[in-house]
């Protein structure tokens, strides 16, 4: 489920993923760079969060878990988020 005003660029979302209102997942990168962001099954991206390119979010990660790891609301390029 992708909520209002969310932006998805160069990303693969597994089934059951929720992207919160106004969240930004992935970004356009230079030609030739893969930079694909992947969200595992049932991951929940909190509203207003920003995920860079090449981010990998593991399966079954809830909003609270992601907020606890990244209280500033930004997950930098190339980060792997898991339990």
Coordinates of C-alpha atoms in Angstrom, one line a residue:
X1 CA 0.0 0.0 0.0
X2 CA 1.4 3.4 -1.0
X3 CA -0.1 6.3 0.9
X4 CA -0.8 9.8 -0.4
X5 CA 2.1 12.0 -1.6
X6 CA 4.6 9.1 -1.4
X7 CA 7.3 9.0 -4.1
X8 CA 8.8 5.7 -5.4
X9 CA 11.8 5.8 -7.8
X10 CA 13.9 2.9 -9.0
X11 CA 12.7 0.6 -6.3
X12 CA 11.4 -3.0 -5.9
X13 CA 8.6 -3.5 -3.3
X14 CA 7.6 -7.0 -2.2
X15 CA 4.0 -7.8 -1.3
X16 CA 2.5 -6.4 1.8
X17 CA 4.8 -3.3 1.9
X18 CA 3.4 -0.1 3.2
X19 CA 5.0 3.3 2.2
X20 CA 3.7 6.1 4.5
X21 CA 2.3 9.4 3.5
X22 CA 4.9 11.7 2.0
X23 CA 7.7 9.1 2.2
X24 CA 10.4 9.0 -0.5
X25 CA 11.8 5.6 -1.5
X26 CA 14.8 5.4 -3.8
X27 CA 16.0 8.1 -6.1
X28 CA 17.1 8.6 -9.7
X29 CA 20.9 8.1 -10.1
X30 CA 23.4 8.6 -12.8
X31 CA 23.0 6.6 -16.0
X32 CA 24.8 3.3 -15.7
X33 CA 24.4 3.1 -11.9
X34 CA 22.0 0.5 -10.7
X35 CA 21.0 2.2 -7.4
X36 CA 17.8 0.1 -6.9
X37 CA 16.2 0.3 -3.4
X38 CA 14.5 -3.0 -2.3
X39 CA 11.8 -3.3 0.4
X40 CA 11.2 -6.8 1.8
X41 CA 7.8 -8.4 2.4
X42 CA 5.6 -6.6 4.9
X43 CA 8.1 -3.8 5.6
X44 CA 6.5 -0.5 6.7
X45 CA 8.2 2.7 5.8
X46 CA 7.0 5.5 8.2
X47 CA 5.4 8.6 6.9
X48 CA 7.8 11.4 5.8
X49 CA 10.9 9.1 5.7
X50 CA 13.5 9.3 2.9
X51 CA 15.3 6.3 1.7
X52 CA 18.3 6.8 -0.6
X53 CA 19.4 4.6 -3.5
X54 CA 20.6 1.0 -3.1
X55 CA 18.9 0.7 0.3
X56 CA 17.7 -2.8 1.4
X57 CA 15.0 -3.1 4.0
X58 CA 14.5 -6.6 5.4
X59 CA 11.2 -8.5 5.7
X60 CA 8.6 -7.9 8.4
X61 CA 10.2 -4.6 9.7
X62 CA 7.6 -2.5 11.3
X63 CA 7.4 1.3 11.5
X64 CA 8.6 1.4 15.1
X65 CA 11.8 -0.6 14.4
X66 CA 12.7 1.6 11.5
X67 CA 12.0 4.8 13.5
X68 CA 14.2 3.5 16.3
X69 CA 17.2 2.9 14.0
X70 CA 16.8 6.1 12.0
X71 CA 15.2 8.8 14.3
X72 CA 16.1 11.6 11.8
X73 CA 13.8 10.0 9.2
X74 CA 16.6 9.5 6.6
X75 CA 18.1 6.2 5.5
X76 CA 21.3 6.9 3.6
X77 CA 22.4 5.4 0.3
X78 CA 23.6 1.8 0.4
X79 CA 22.2 1.1 3.9
X80 CA 20.9 -2.4 4.8
X81 CA 18.2 -2.3 7.4
X82 CA 17.3 -5.5 9.2
X83 CA 16.4 -6.8 12.7

